[in-house]
Tab-separated table of C-alpha atoms in Angstrom:
chain	number	residue	atom	x	y	z
U	1	UNK	CA	79.246	-37.129	-140.679
U	2	UNK	CA	75.423	-37.536	-138.886
U	3	UNK	CA	73.666	-40.763	-139.847
U	4	UNK	CA	70.513	-41.888	-139.015
U	5	UNK	CA	69.711	-45.668	-138.180
U	6	UNK	CA	66.211	-46.445	-137.477
U	7	UNK	CA	65.297	-49.605	-135.328
U	8	UNK	CA	63.598	-52.295	-136.523
U	9	UNK	CA	59.751	-51.526	-135.341
U	10	UNK	CA	59.180	-54.632	-133.709
U	11	UNK	CA	61.730	-54.094	-131.088
U	12	UNK	CA	60.348	-53.112	-127.829
U	13	UNK	CA	61.772	-49.819	-126.518
U	14	UNK	CA	61.362	-49.910	-122.501
U	15	UNK	CA	63.583	-53.000	-123.084
U	16	UNK	CA	66.209	-52.122	-125.667
U	17	UNK	CA	67.288	-48.619	-123.640
U	18	UNK	CA	66.631	-50.170	-120.437
U	19	UNK	CA	65.936	-48.917	-116.910
U	20	UNK	CA	66.541	-45.250	-116.904
U	21	UNK	CA	68.328	-45.566	-120.092
U	22	UNK	CA	71.591	-47.946	-118.755
U	23	UNK	CA	71.632	-50.322	-122.083
U	24	UNK	CA	71.905	-47.342	-124.455
U	25	UNK	CA	74.318	-45.224	-121.779
U	26	UNK	CA	76.772	-49.024	-121.460
U	27	UNK	CA	76.802	-49.077	-125.347
U	28	UNK	CA	77.884	-45.151	-125.780
U	29	UNK	CA	80.629	-45.808	-123.012
U	30	UNK	CA	81.925	-48.307	-124.991
U	31	UNK	CA	82.021	-46.070	-128.449
U	32	UNK	CA	82.813	-42.685	-126.757
U	33	UNK	CA	84.101	-41.629	-130.150
U	34	UNK	CA	80.785	-40.516	-131.466
U	35	UNK	CA	77.533	-38.470	-130.577
U	36	UNK	CA	74.516	-40.711	-130.034
U	37	UNK	CA	71.279	-39.118	-129.575
U	38	UNK	CA	68.589	-41.777	-129.192
U	39	UNK	CA	64.862	-41.137	-129.656
U	40	UNK	CA	61.886	-43.657	-130.034
U	41	UNK	CA	62.895	-46.004	-133.133
U	42	UNK	CA	65.589	-43.230	-134.273
U	43	UNK	CA	69.411	-43.046	-132.801
U	44	UNK	CA	71.275	-40.056	-134.349
U	45	UNK	CA	74.859	-41.219	-134.281
U	46	UNK	CA	77.761	-38.629	-134.796
U	47	UNK	CA	81.233	-38.645	-135.644
U	48	UNK	CA	83.687	-40.362	-138.144
U	49	UNK	CA	82.502	-43.121	-140.713
U	50	UNK	CA	84.653	-45.789	-138.936
U	51	UNK	CA	83.684	-45.241	-135.636
U	52	UNK	CA	79.547	-45.005	-136.783
U	53	UNK	CA	79.885	-48.315	-138.208
U	54	UNK	CA	81.425	-49.336	-135.470
U	55	UNK	CA	78.726	-48.630	-133.444
U	56	UNK	CA	76.154	-49.529	-135.588
U	57	UNK	CA	77.465	-52.660	-136.069
U	58	UNK	CA	77.211	-53.614	-131.899
U	59	UNK	CA	73.439	-51.508	-131.637
U	60	UNK	CA	72.533	-54.404	-134.448
U	61	UNK	CA	74.046	-57.241	-132.521
U	62	UNK	CA	71.765	-55.737	-129.260
U	63	UNK	CA	69.275	-55.174	-131.417
U	64	UNK	CA	68.647	-58.881	-132.796
U	65	UNK	CA	68.657	-60.391	-129.407
U	66	UNK	CA	66.643	-57.761	-127.797
U	67	UNK	CA	64.008	-59.321	-130.565
U	68	UNK	CA	64.968	-62.577	-129.917
U	69	UNK	CA	65.019	-63.287	-126.516
U	70	UNK	CA	62.972	-59.432	-125.455
U	71	UNK	CA	65.446	-59.136	-122.403
U	72	UNK	CA	68.665	-57.314	-122.549
U	73	UNK	CA	71.629	-55.763	-119.954
U	74	UNK	CA	74.880	-54.392	-119.548
U	75	UNK	CA	76.307	-57.745	-119.231
U	76	UNK	CA	74.812	-58.741	-122.359
U	77	UNK	CA	76.008	-55.620	-124.103
U	78	UNK	CA	78.901	-56.300	-122.705
U	79	UNK	CA	79.052	-59.850	-123.817
U	80	UNK	CA	77.169	-59.072	-127.464
U	81	UNK	CA	79.962	-56.486	-128.136
U	82	UNK	CA	82.923	-58.200	-127.280
U	83	UNK	CA	81.808	-61.491	-129.893
U	84	UNK	CA	80.254	-63.169	-126.730
U	85	UNK	CA	76.837	-65.282	-127.123
U	86	UNK	CA	75.351	-63.831	-123.523
U	87	UNK	CA	74.687	-67.503	-121.748
U	88	UNK	CA	72.764	-67.176	-119.300
U	89	UNK	CA	69.204	-67.861	-120.129
U	90	UNK	CA	66.181	-66.317	-120.997
U	91	UNK	CA	64.411	-68.621	-118.883
U	92	UNK	CA	65.578	-68.016	-115.954
U	93	UNK	CA	63.275	-64.965	-115.983
U	94	UNK	CA	60.757	-66.560	-118.232
U	95	UNK	CA	57.047	-66.190	-117.072
U	96	UNK	CA	54.952	-67.507	-120.076
U	97	UNK	CA	54.876	-66.878	-123.989
U	98	UNK	CA	52.494	-64.099	-125.558
U	99	UNK	CA	51.203	-63.532	-128.480
U	100	UNK	CA	52.731	-64.380	-131.394
U	101	UNK	CA	55.777	-66.295	-128.976
U	102	UNK	CA	56.533	-63.143	-127.559
U	103	UNK	CA	58.881	-64.472	-124.154
U	104	UNK	CA	56.714	-61.983	-121.107
U	105	UNK	CA	59.623	-61.829	-118.589
U	106	UNK	CA	60.634	-60.568	-115.117
U	107	UNK	CA	62.345	-57.356	-116.410
U	108	UNK	CA	63.810	-56.515	-112.694
U	109	UNK	CA	64.438	-57.932	-109.589
U	110	UNK	CA	61.135	-57.021	-108.149
U	111	UNK	CA	59.221	-58.136	-110.574
U	112	UNK	CA	61.751	-61.491	-110.439
U	113	UNK	CA	60.714	-61.550	-106.580
U	114	UNK	CA	57.011	-61.180	-107.268
U	115	UNK	CA	57.183	-64.108	-109.078
U	116	UNK	CA	58.277	-66.610	-106.850
U	117	UNK	CA	56.277	-64.722	-103.060
U	118	UNK	CA	53.684	-65.766	-105.520
U	119	UNK	CA	54.462	-70.310	-105.141
U	120	UNK	CA	55.004	-69.925	-101.639
U	121	UNK	CA	52.096	-67.425	-100.924
U	122	UNK	CA	48.288	-66.989	-101.896
U	123	UNK	CA	48.101	-63.920	-101.085
U	124	UNK	CA	50.307	-60.404	-102.300
U	125	UNK	CA	50.837	-57.053	-102.875
U	126	UNK	CA	52.625	-55.266	-104.939
U	127	UNK	CA	53.650	-51.663	-103.954
U	128	UNK	CA	55.639	-49.126	-105.755
U	129	UNK	CA	55.856	-46.645	-108.406
U	130	UNK	CA	54.371	-46.558	-112.454
U	131	UNK	CA	56.041	-47.764	-114.573
U	132	UNK	CA	57.439	-50.502	-112.406
U	133	UNK	CA	55.569	-53.131	-113.823
U	134	UNK	CA	53.621	-54.474	-110.909
U	135	UNK	CA	50.328	-54.970	-112.395
U	136	UNK	CA	52.118	-56.577	-116.187
U	137	UNK	CA	53.641	-59.278	-113.494
U	138	UNK	CA	50.715	-59.735	-111.842
U	139	UNK	CA	47.797	-60.663	-114.956
U	140	UNK	CA	51.167	-62.701	-116.564
U	141	UNK	CA	51.239	-64.433	-113.082
U	142	UNK	CA	47.395	-64.947	-113.710
U	143	UNK	CA	47.668	-65.597	-117.140
U	144	UNK	CA	50.157	-68.866	-116.548
U	145	UNK	CA	48.372	-70.113	-113.899
U	146	UNK	CA	44.580	-70.529	-116.381
U	147	UNK	CA	47.500	-72.114	-119.052
U	148	UNK	CA	48.741	-74.756	-116.370
U	149	UNK	CA	45.709	-75.399	-115.361
U	150	UNK	CA	46.304	-74.096	-112.208
U	151	UNK	CA	43.641	-72.456	-111.121
U	152	UNK	CA	40.150	-72.247	-113.727
U	153	UNK	CA	38.955	-68.131	-113.748
U	154	UNK	CA	40.806	-64.917	-113.492
U	155	UNK	CA	39.408	-62.203	-112.056
U	156	UNK	CA	40.712	-58.543	-112.585
U	157	UNK	CA	39.570	-56.169	-110.993
U	158	UNK	CA	39.619	-51.754	-110.202
U	159	UNK	CA	37.911	-49.607	-108.376
U	160	UNK	CA	36.125	-47.219	-110.495
U	161	UNK	CA	37.470	-44.331	-108.426
U	162	UNK	CA	40.068	-41.702	-110.096
U	163	UNK	CA	40.823	-38.493	-109.870
U	164	UNK	CA	37.662	-37.587	-108.626
U	165	UNK	CA	35.254	-38.061	-111.328
U	166	UNK	CA	32.413	-40.823	-110.185
U	167	UNK	CA	30.794	-43.513	-112.757
U	168	UNK	CA	27.228	-41.033	-112.799
U	169	UNK	CA	28.761	-38.390	-114.016
U	170	UNK	CA	29.989	-40.074	-117.030
U	171	UNK	CA	27.830	-40.366	-120.441
U	172	UNK	CA	27.242	-43.938	-121.880
U	173	UNK	CA	26.110	-46.967	-120.319
U	174	UNK	CA	27.473	-48.903	-117.134
U	175	UNK	CA	29.865	-50.900	-119.607
U	176	UNK	CA	30.891	-47.121	-121.768
U	177	UNK	CA	31.352	-46.033	-117.808
U	178	UNK	CA	33.488	-48.365	-116.727
U	179	UNK	CA	35.463	-49.278	-119.545
U	180	UNK	CA	37.582	-46.848	-118.943
U	181	UNK	CA	38.799	-47.949	-115.809
U	182	UNK	CA	39.580	-51.314	-116.879
U	183	UNK	CA	41.582	-50.331	-119.699
U	184	UNK	CA	45.012	-51.081	-118.845
U	185	UNK	CA	44.268	-54.654	-117.484
U	186	UNK	CA	42.909	-54.770	-121.531
U	187	UNK	CA	45.563	-54.035	-122.810
U	188	UNK	CA	48.194	-56.504	-120.426
U	189	UNK	CA	46.103	-59.614	-121.542
U	190	UNK	CA	46.269	-58.274	-125.486
U	191	UNK	CA	49.984	-58.913	-124.897
U	192	UNK	CA	49.524	-62.897	-124.018
U	193	UNK	CA	46.124	-64.048	-125.096
U	194	UNK	CA	45.537	-64.006	-128.783
U	195	UNK	CA	42.756	-61.354	-129.725
U	196	UNK	CA	40.241	-64.384	-130.501
U	197	UNK	CA	41.107	-66.314	-127.900
U	198	UNK	CA	40.657	-64.057	-125.227
U	199	UNK	CA	37.192	-62.703	-126.260
U	200	UNK	CA	35.836	-66.114	-126.048
U	201	UNK	CA	37.643	-66.771	-122.697
U	202	UNK	CA	35.306	-63.591	-121.551
U	203	UNK	CA	32.672	-64.578	-123.426
U	204	UNK	CA	32.986	-67.723	-121.213
U	205	UNK	CA	33.736	-65.998	-118.226
U	206	UNK	CA	37.197	-67.775	-117.204
U	207	UNK	CA	38.427	-64.570	-117.450
U	208	UNK	CA	36.393	-61.765	-115.706
U	209	UNK	CA	36.656	-57.696	-115.791
U	210	UNK	CA	34.963	-55.706	-113.537
U	211	UNK	CA	34.686	-52.818	-111.094
U	212	UNK	CA	35.884	-53.443	-106.961
U	213	UNK	CA	31.962	-53.141	-106.754
U	214	UNK	CA	31.076	-55.767	-108.064
U	215	UNK	CA	32.717	-58.111	-106.295
U	216	UNK	CA	30.387	-57.983	-102.968
U	217	UNK	CA	28.583	-61.014	-102.169
U	218	UNK	CA	30.786	-63.750	-104.230
U	219	UNK	CA	33.018	-66.041	-103.086
U	220	UNK	CA	35.462	-66.633	-105.705
U	221	UNK	CA	37.339	-70.345	-105.497
U	222	UNK	CA	39.410	-72.271	-108.058
U	223	UNK	CA	40.711	-68.638	-109.126
U	224	UNK	CA	43.256	-66.108	-109.451
U	225	UNK	CA	42.156	-62.533	-108.813
U	226	UNK	CA	43.917	-59.016	-109.205
U	227	UNK	CA	43.318	-55.551	-107.353
U	228	UNK	CA	44.293	-53.084	-109.235
U	229	UNK	CA	45.626	-49.431	-108.077
U	230	UNK	CA	44.109	-50.890	-104.554
U	231	UNK	CA	45.080	-47.466	-103.545
U	232	UNK	CA	41.893	-45.974	-104.141
U	233	UNK	CA	40.515	-48.351	-101.631
U	234	UNK	CA	38.582	-47.907	-98.523
U	235	UNK	CA	39.667	-49.554	-95.781
U	236	UNK	CA	35.275	-51.371	-95.915
U	237	UNK	CA	35.990	-52.029	-99.715
U	238	UNK	CA	39.188	-53.642	-99.426
U	239	UNK	CA	38.614	-55.592	-96.688
U	240	UNK	CA	35.208	-56.852	-98.827
U	241	UNK	CA	37.591	-57.966	-101.559
U	242	UNK	CA	40.290	-59.596	-99.410
U	243	UNK	CA	37.047	-61.635	-97.635
U	244	UNK	CA	35.886	-62.943	-101.152
U	245	UNK	CA	39.315	-65.301	-101.670
U	246	UNK	CA	37.780	-69.113	-101.598
U	247	UNK	CA	39.369	-72.604	-101.010
U	248	UNK	CA	42.259	-72.980	-104.244
U	249	UNK	CA	42.687	-69.052	-104.804
U	250	UNK	CA	45.230	-66.068	-104.891
U	251	UNK	CA	45.028	-63.094	-104.616
U	252	UNK	CA	47.640	-60.374	-105.491
U	253	UNK	CA	46.515	-56.299	-104.475
U	254	UNK	CA	48.742	-53.572	-106.139
U	255	UNK	CA	49.040	-50.343	-106.243
U	256	UNK	CA	50.893	-47.517	-105.362
U	257	UNK	CA	50.355	-45.344	-102.178
U	258	UNK	CA	51.424	-41.879	-103.734
U	259	UNK	CA	48.749	-41.315	-106.026
U	260	UNK	CA	45.468	-41.234	-104.391
U	261	UNK	CA	42.902	-40.271	-104.986
U	262	UNK	CA	40.644	-40.761	-102.928
U	263	UNK	CA	39.090	-37.666	-100.951
U	264	UNK	CA	41.433	-36.184	-97.969
U	265	UNK	CA	39.225	-37.612	-94.918
U	266	UNK	CA	39.457	-41.176	-96.624
U	267	UNK	CA	42.551	-42.881	-95.624
U	268	UNK	CA	43.489	-45.861	-98.096
U	269	UNK	CA	42.625	-49.135	-97.890
U	270	UNK	CA	45.934	-50.266	-98.713
U	271	UNK	CA	48.043	-48.143	-96.282
U	272	UNK	CA	45.884	-49.535	-93.548
U	273	UNK	CA	45.948	-52.804	-95.007
U	274	UNK	CA	49.559	-53.689	-95.428
U	275	UNK	CA	49.979	-52.294	-91.587
U	276	UNK	CA	47.066	-54.851	-90.419
U	277	UNK	CA	48.541	-57.937	-91.954
U	278	UNK	CA	52.057	-57.534	-92.581
U	279	UNK	CA	53.241	-60.311	-89.956
U	280	UNK	CA	50.438	-62.701	-91.367
U	281	UNK	CA	52.406	-65.691	-93.083
U	282	UNK	CA	50.830	-66.721	-96.264
U	283	UNK	CA	50.997	-62.739	-97.070
U	284	UNK	CA	54.045	-61.531	-99.308
U	285	UNK	CA	54.754	-57.583	-99.399
U	286	UNK	CA	57.110	-56.806	-102.085
U	287	UNK	CA	57.860	-53.222	-102.630
U	288	UNK	CA	58.447	-51.830	-105.905
U	289	UNK	CA	60.947	-48.735	-106.428
U	290	UNK	CA	61.921	-46.406	-109.372
U	291	UNK	CA	64.668	-48.435	-110.200
U	292	UNK	CA	61.765	-51.015	-111.321
U	293	UNK	CA	60.494	-48.817	-114.061
U	294	UNK	CA	61.176	-50.688	-117.185
U	295	UNK	CA	58.376	-47.945	-119.677
U	296	UNK	CA	60.049	-45.416	-121.245
U	297	UNK	CA	63.576	-43.919	-119.393
U	298	UNK	CA	61.710	-40.590	-118.568
U	299	UNK	CA	59.512	-42.226	-116.150
U	300	UNK	CA	62.009	-42.741	-113.728
U	301	UNK	CA	63.369	-39.690	-113.839
U	302	UNK	CA	59.330	-37.617	-113.304
U	303	UNK	CA	58.817	-40.076	-110.566
U	304	UNK	CA	62.449	-39.274	-108.969
U	305	UNK	CA	61.737	-35.709	-109.489
U	306	UNK	CA	58.149	-35.590	-108.472
U	307	UNK	CA	59.232	-37.642	-104.865
U	308	UNK	CA	61.387	-34.058	-104.063
U	309	UNK	CA	59.766	-31.696	-102.457
U	310	UNK	CA	59.324	-28.964	-104.162
U	311	UNK	CA	60.988	-25.415	-102.515
U	312	UNK	CA	58.279	-22.060	-102.899
């Protein structure tokens, strides 16, 4: 017989399924008698009625745990299936509580490493593929620092250079030209700060989002500054940005060296900076990889496929 199981719509499916679908694979391995096809919030299960009921029971245990704690892994799944309550506290990887009390956690070893390196360094580089949580973790650290009154401002920036487009050729006024580049930063903030409060903080200038060009001439004291998509900076641009660091300030620079959209004649400022600054005390470089990808399970496979050479 076949049964269609609907997951709770509030469930964070990337967390529930796990990196590269590991959590679902673990659950399947514990129920070899059933055939499982999972897609989004629907899971189709085939097998005997008894086996399907057992699978759904254990699935619901995992779903409830993930809904409550916003974390799930192979060890926790096995403990839940065997009637044990996972003893490891979510507080170990907790960065902060976001909107509606949702726990924002470090979901991978390198995300956790970025959290730890932040405590001991004033300039961090987070380098790795799309979906590995570099920017999201960095913004979570910034929001936590603001909530804890460790800084007075958060400044988020991106170079307005992507896929060969230039601002002058885009329609609208300056804000309308810039916003598409900065939307991923807005998205992350909206997970962590309620909408009304976020609007208030942005209106006061406590949280500022601006393209890289707007950083010139500023000294950013008592602020945490995040530069996203830094692979698309030139060497002079990134030097300009890094020298904005002020007293009691911190910077996190994120980027993916496999997605450089600069003209072929220009060297990435991010690549140059990593080579120049790697041995300086107070600067940390955290390298993410495919194992850190926490988006849809297919994203990891896509990144791996594109990393391989294509035969003619």
